[in-house]
Amino acid sequence: MIITRPPMGWNSWNTFAENINEKVVMETADFIVESGLKDCGYEYVIIDDCWSLRERNEKGEIVPDPEKFPHGMKYVADYVHSKGLKFGMYSCAGTLTCARYPGSYDHEFTDARCFAEWGVDYLKYDFCFHPHSTFGHFLYKRMSLALANCGRDIVFAACSWGAENTKTWIKETGAHSWRSTGDIVDSWESIKRLAQDQLKVPEYNGNGCYNDMDMLVVGMKGEGNVGITGCSVEEYKTHFAFWAMMGSPLIIGCDLRKADEDAMAILKNKMLIDIDQDEAYRQPFFVNGDRHFNKNRTGDEPLYDYYPVDEPFMVRFLANGDLAIGAFNFRDRNIRIFATLDSIGLGECTGKTLELTSVWTGEKKIVTNGTILEELEPHCCEVYRARVIDK
Ligand code: GLA
């Protein structure tokens, strides 16, 4: 199977970890529909680690923990499907999952068959406890083949955190996405680290196999499994906007049942979701002032060496001819950054300019002097959808 958009949904790990159960999953599915998140595009309800017993049964199958899932997994999947949503689960390429529950190593076809029987539509596949005698690409190929032959369409979301140079082999495994960063936690430092790490790999992203920057922490406010310090509303906005500019899967990680209005407004931002899900799926490029055109470059160095990682000013070409433009401040002080229209492909002689619409306020402005200037407070961003117009 192929997928044509980065997946959107919810995953249990960030908040619930081993406290996951049927009630949480079903109530979250209800909420996704009732709150309008489903209409915004969120469709996968994903159970992460800690859903099974510690031992396989006599047939070699993984068994859902009957205390957490008393009606079994098909019951949960059927419920999620009855809401018009899709159902995701988790396993691991190693002998154990990261939380030491049974992994799928040497049981790939058995597990894929069970997932298909239960009605699973998405499998996140982790990388802990893999035998060191075997390479990661081989293990991901195994499960990919098992899923592709299980009789059901299942999205294969690889989660090897970039290990063993994942980016160079992940597409050949048949995976639909790959975790291109380490694990997120609910703090500004974590968001910043993952965002800047992602600037090393945008060229590996693309339709069919998406760079997955990890689940969102928007709305966690320091609560739950990876809730550390929590973040300010502005930091959550920057987080969501950056993930959308990069075209990452948008997988919510907070307890949606407790999400506040600020979180819901961020998660439902239609203009950002449209940028994330844009069908052309182009990667952003950098337009910071004149620094992007460093005269000392030979052109052979890794681009990352020249990226202004603390204040990226990025542009992404969209399918209908519009542009997504994002200016981000990862510094702890105010900044002023600018980009020229020339660096975007709109030189003076074209007779064209841009009309910018802020994704946050909906306010419009027209670029009059060939330069977009942004003044940003610490940890803040401005993102626009821009339209090419006559001067
Ligand atoms: C790894 C993954 C996380 C999560 C945990 C579960 O750390 O990267 O996203 O799935 O395992 O144990």
PDB file of N, CA and C in Angstrom, residues 245 271-272 274-276 278 280 282-285 287 313-326 339-346 352-359 367 372 382-389:
ATOM      1  N   MET A 245       5.524  22.901   9.204  1.00  0.00           N
ATOM      2  CA  MET A 245       6.390  23.401   8.121  1.00  0.00           C
ATOM      3  C   MET A 245       7.266  22.272   7.578  1.00  0.00           C
ATOM      4  N   MET A 271      -4.886  26.351   8.749  1.00  0.00           N
ATOM      5  CA  MET A 271      -3.863  26.779   7.786  1.00  0.00           C
ATOM      6  C   MET A 271      -2.572  25.977   7.973  1.00  0.00           C
ATOM      7  N   LEU A 272      -2.207  25.697   9.220  1.00  0.00           N
ATOM      8  CA  LEU A 272      -0.996  24.906   9.446  1.00  0.00           C
ATOM      9  C   LEU A 272      -1.194  23.445   9.038  1.00  0.00           C
ATOM     10  N   ASP A 274      -3.121  22.411   6.714  1.00  0.00           N
ATOM     11  CA  ASP A 274      -3.082  22.385   5.241  1.00  0.00           C
ATOM     12  C   ASP A 274      -1.635  22.433   4.718  1.00  0.00           C
ATOM     13  N   ILE A 275      -0.797  23.206   5.392  1.00  0.00           N
ATOM     14  CA  ILE A 275       0.618  23.257   4.989  1.00  0.00           C
ATOM     15  C   ILE A 275       1.255  21.883   5.227  1.00  0.00           C
ATOM     16  N   ASP A 276       1.026  21.333   6.409  1.00  0.00           N
ATOM     17  CA  ASP A 276       1.598  20.017   6.730  1.00  0.00           C
ATOM     18  C   ASP A 276       1.181  18.961   5.701  1.00  0.00           C
ATOM     19  N   ASP A 278       0.071  19.345   2.645  1.00  0.00           N
ATOM     20  CA  ASP A 278       0.049  19.788   1.243  1.00  0.00           C
ATOM     21  C   ASP A 278       0.450  18.660   0.295  1.00  0.00           C
ATOM     22  N   ALA A 280       1.705  18.474  -2.654  1.00  0.00           N
ATOM     23  CA  ALA A 280       2.978  18.493  -3.401  1.00  0.00           C
ATOM     24  C   ALA A 280       4.120  17.979  -2.527  1.00  0.00           C
ATOM     25  N   ARG A 282       6.585  19.373  -0.861  1.00  0.00           N
ATOM     26  CA  ARG A 282       7.958  19.880  -1.031  1.00  0.00           C
ATOM     27  C   ARG A 282       8.570  20.162   0.331  1.00  0.00           C
ATOM     28  N   GLN A 283       9.870  20.073   0.397  1.00  0.00           N
ATOM     29  CA  GLN A 283      10.577  20.415   1.627  1.00  0.00           C
ATOM     30  C   GLN A 283      10.870  21.897   1.684  1.00  0.00           C
ATOM     31  N   PRO A 284      10.989  22.446   2.902  1.00  0.00           N
ATOM     32  CA  PRO A 284      11.322  23.866   3.014  1.00  0.00           C
ATOM     33  C   PRO A 284      12.772  24.145   2.632  1.00  0.00           C
ATOM     34  N   PHE A 285      13.026  25.386   2.206  1.00  0.00           N
ATOM     35  CA  PHE A 285      14.404  25.834   2.038  1.00  0.00           C
ATOM     36  C   PHE A 285      14.600  27.106   2.855  1.00  0.00           C
ATOM     37  N   VAL A 287      15.947  30.953   3.758  1.00  0.00           N
ATOM     38  CA  VAL A 287      16.074  32.232   3.058  1.00  0.00           C
ATOM     39  C   VAL A 287      16.560  33.346   3.978  1.00  0.00           C
ATOM     40  N   PHE A 313      14.552  30.786   8.884  1.00  0.00           N
ATOM     41  CA  PHE A 313      13.512  31.485   8.112  1.00  0.00           C
ATOM     42  C   PHE A 313      13.301  30.601   6.885  1.00  0.00           C
ATOM     43  N   MET A 314      12.144  29.947   6.830  1.00  0.00           N
ATOM     44  CA  MET A 314      11.980  28.870   5.856  1.00  0.00           C
ATOM     45  C   MET A 314      10.811  29.137   4.915  1.00  0.00           C
ATOM     46  N   VAL A 315      10.947  28.622   3.715  1.00  0.00           N
ATOM     47  CA  VAL A 315       9.879  28.739   2.712  1.00  0.00           C
ATOM     48  C   VAL A 315       9.608  27.354   2.136  1.00  0.00           C
ATOM     49  N   ARG A 316       8.348  27.109   1.898  1.00  0.00           N
ATOM     50  CA  ARG A 316       7.985  25.830   1.291  1.00  0.00           C
ATOM     51  C   ARG A 316       7.005  26.088   0.147  1.00  0.00           C
ATOM     52  N   PHE A 317       7.266  25.538  -1.018  1.00  0.00           N
ATOM     53  CA  PHE A 317       6.379  25.698  -2.169  1.00  0.00           C
ATOM     54  C   PHE A 317       5.198  24.739  -2.037  1.00  0.00           C
ATOM     55  N   LEU A 318       4.002  25.261  -2.208  1.00  0.00           N
ATOM     56  CA  LEU A 318       2.791  24.441  -2.050  1.00  0.00           C
ATOM     57  C   LEU A 318       2.179  24.092  -3.410  1.00  0.00           C
ATOM     58  N   ALA A 319       1.294  23.118  -3.379  1.00  0.00           N
ATOM     59  CA  ALA A 319       0.792  22.530  -4.629  1.00  0.00           C
ATOM     60  C   ALA A 319       0.069  23.537  -5.521  1.00  0.00           C
ATOM     61  N   ASN A 320      -0.635  24.506  -4.928  1.00  0.00           N
ATOM     62  CA  ASN A 320      -1.442  25.418  -5.757  1.00  0.00           C
ATOM     63  C   ASN A 320      -0.692  26.685  -6.163  1.00  0.00           C
ATOM     64  N   GLY A 321       0.630  26.716  -5.953  1.00  0.00           N
ATOM     65  CA  GLY A 321       1.407  27.895  -6.318  1.00  0.00           C
ATOM     66  C   GLY A 321       1.638  28.850  -5.154  1.00  0.00           C
ATOM     67  N   ASP A 322       0.936  28.632  -4.047  1.00  0.00           N
ATOM     68  CA  ASP A 322       1.176  29.440  -2.844  1.00  0.00           C
ATOM     69  C   ASP A 322       2.500  29.019  -2.200  1.00  0.00           C
ATOM     70  N   LEU A 323       2.887  29.773  -1.176  1.00  0.00           N
ATOM     71  CA  LEU A 323       4.081  29.434  -0.408  1.00  0.00           C
ATOM     72  C   LEU A 323       3.731  29.423   1.071  1.00  0.00           C
ATOM     73  N   ALA A 324       4.387  28.532   1.809  1.00  0.00           N
ATOM     74  CA  ALA A 324       4.338  28.602   3.272  1.00  0.00           C
ATOM     75  C   ALA A 324       5.632  29.261   3.699  1.00  0.00           C
ATOM     76  N   ILE A 325       5.523  30.260   4.554  1.00  0.00           N
ATOM     77  CA  ILE A 325       6.718  31.000   4.992  1.00  0.00           C
ATOM     78  C   ILE A 325       6.741  30.988   6.517  1.00  0.00           C
ATOM     79  N   GLY A 326       7.839  30.516   7.102  1.00  0.00           N
ATOM     80  CA  GLY A 326       7.906  30.420   8.556  1.00  0.00           C
ATOM     81  C   GLY A 326       9.187  31.003   9.089  1.00  0.00           C
ATOM     82  N   ALA A 339      14.109  38.134   4.987  1.00  0.00           N
ATOM     83  CA  ALA A 339      14.355  37.372   3.757  1.00  0.00           C
ATOM     84  C   ALA A 339      13.986  38.275   2.597  1.00  0.00           C
ATOM     85  N   THR A 340      14.719  38.170   1.505  1.00  0.00           N
ATOM     86  CA  THR A 340      14.369  38.952   0.323  1.00  0.00           C
ATOM     87  C   THR A 340      13.498  38.104  -0.605  1.00  0.00           C
ATOM     88  N   LEU A 341      12.591  38.771  -1.318  1.00  0.00           N
ATOM     89  CA  LEU A 341      11.767  38.025  -2.283  1.00  0.00           C
ATOM     90  C   LEU A 341      12.649  37.388  -3.347  1.00  0.00           C
ATOM     91  N   ASP A 342      13.754  38.031  -3.624  1.00  0.00           N
ATOM     92  CA  ASP A 342      14.706  37.501  -4.602  1.00  0.00           C
ATOM     93  C   ASP A 342      15.144  36.076  -4.220  1.00  0.00           C
ATOM     94  N   SER A 343      15.345  35.853  -2.911  1.00  0.00           N
ATOM     95  CA  SER A 343      15.817  34.529  -2.470  1.00  0.00           C
ATOM     96  C   SER A 343      14.714  33.484  -2.565  1.00  0.00           C
ATOM     97  N   ILE A 344      13.486  33.939  -2.797  1.00  0.00           N
ATOM     98  CA  ILE A 344      12.349  33.010  -2.902  1.00  0.00           C
ATOM     99  C   ILE A 344      12.025  32.739  -4.375  1.00  0.00           C
ATOM    100  N   GLY A 345      12.664  33.481  -5.278  1.00  0.00           N
ATOM    101  CA  GLY A 345      12.387  33.285  -6.702  1.00  0.00           C
ATOM    102  C   GLY A 345      11.555  34.399  -7.302  1.00  0.00           C
ATOM    103  N   LEU A 346      11.383  35.502  -6.540  1.00  0.00           N
ATOM    104  CA  LEU A 346      10.557  36.610  -7.025  1.00  0.00           C
ATOM    105  C   LEU A 346      11.388  37.884  -7.146  1.00  0.00           C
ATOM    106  N   LYS A 352       6.195  40.916  -9.654  1.00  0.00           N
ATOM    107  CA  LYS A 352       5.297  40.230  -8.703  1.00  0.00           C
ATOM    108  C   LYS A 352       5.749  40.488  -7.274  1.00  0.00           C
ATOM    109  N   THR A 353       4.803  40.319  -6.379  1.00  0.00           N
ATOM    110  CA  THR A 353       5.144  40.372  -4.956  1.00  0.00           C
ATOM    111  C   THR A 353       4.267  39.364  -4.222  1.00  0.00           C
ATOM    112  N   LEU A 354       4.275  39.414  -2.884  1.00  0.00           N
ATOM    113  CA  LEU A 354       3.514  38.429  -2.102  1.00  0.00           C
ATOM    114  C   LEU A 354       2.475  39.093  -1.215  1.00  0.00           C
ATOM    115  N   GLU A 355       1.340  38.431  -1.118  1.00  0.00           N
ATOM    116  CA  GLU A 355       0.362  38.775  -0.088  1.00  0.00           C
ATOM    117  C   GLU A 355       0.457  37.688   0.977  1.00  0.00           C
ATOM    118  N   LEU A 356       0.777  38.099   2.198  1.00  0.00           N
ATOM    119  CA  LEU A 356       0.996  37.147   3.291  1.00  0.00           C
ATOM    120  C   LEU A 356      -0.224  37.099   4.206  1.00  0.00           C
ATOM    121  N   THR A 357      -0.658  35.907   4.563  1.00  0.00           N
ATOM    122  CA  THR A 357      -1.742  35.765   5.534  1.00  0.00           C
ATOM    123  C   THR A 357      -1.202  35.009   6.742  1.00  0.00           C
ATOM    124  N   SER A 358      -1.273  35.626   7.915  1.00  0.00           N
ATOM    125  CA  SER A 358      -0.748  34.988   9.130  1.00  0.00           C
ATOM    126  C   SER A 358      -1.608  33.774   9.481  1.00  0.00           C
ATOM    127  N   VAL A 359      -0.954  32.658   9.766  1.00  0.00           N
ATOM    128  CA  VAL A 359      -1.732  31.460  10.152  1.00  0.00           C
ATOM    129  C   VAL A 359      -2.324  31.613  11.547  1.00  0.00           C
ATOM    130  N   VAL A 367       3.935  42.538   0.706  1.00  0.00           N
ATOM    131  CA  VAL A 367       5.356  42.898   0.738  1.00  0.00           C
ATOM    132  C   VAL A 367       5.565  44.027  -0.269  1.00  0.00           C
ATOM    133  N   ILE A 372      10.950  40.649   3.460  1.00  0.00           N
ATOM    134  CA  ILE A 372      10.056  40.280   4.565  1.00  0.00           C
ATOM    135  C   ILE A 372      10.868  40.370   5.839  1.00  0.00           C
ATOM    136  N   GLU A 382       6.472  33.212  13.457  1.00  0.00           N
ATOM    137  CA  GLU A 382       5.386  33.719  12.612  1.00  0.00           C
ATOM    138  C   GLU A 382       5.372  32.834  11.373  1.00  0.00           C
ATOM    139  N   VAL A 383       4.188  32.414  10.999  1.00  0.00           N
ATOM    140  CA  VAL A 383       4.062  31.581   9.807  1.00  0.00           C
ATOM    141  C   VAL A 383       2.955  32.171   8.943  1.00  0.00           C
ATOM    142  N   TYR A 384       3.221  32.212   7.641  1.00  0.00           N
ATOM    143  CA  TYR A 384       2.243  32.749   6.694  1.00  0.00           C
ATOM    144  C   TYR A 384       1.965  31.738   5.599  1.00  0.00           C
ATOM    145  N   ARG A 385       0.778  31.857   5.045  1.00  0.00           N
ATOM    146  CA  ARG A 385       0.539  31.309   3.715  1.00  0.00           C
ATOM    147  C   ARG A 385       0.611  32.517   2.804  1.00  0.00           C
ATOM    148  N   ALA A 386       1.372  32.410   1.734  1.00  0.00           N
ATOM    149  CA  ALA A 386       1.598  33.579   0.871  1.00  0.00           C
ATOM    150  C   ALA A 386       1.126  33.282  -0.532  1.00  0.00           C
ATOM    151  N   ARG A 387       0.617  34.344  -1.171  1.00  0.00           N
ATOM    152  CA  ARG A 387       0.065  34.227  -2.519  1.00  0.00           C
ATOM    153  C   ARG A 387       0.848  35.181  -3.424  1.00  0.00           C
ATOM    154  N   VAL A 388       1.197  34.707  -4.602  1.00  0.00           N
ATOM    155  CA  VAL A 388       1.923  35.582  -5.555  1.00  0.00           C
ATOM    156  C   VAL A 388       0.898  36.502  -6.207  1.00  0.00           C
ATOM    157  N   ILE A 389       1.151  37.828  -6.139  1.00  0.00           N
ATOM    158  CA  ILE A 389       0.225  38.804  -6.740  1.00  0.00           C
ATOM    159  C   ILE A 389       1.042  39.809  -7.573  1.00  0.00           C
TER     160      ILE A 389
END
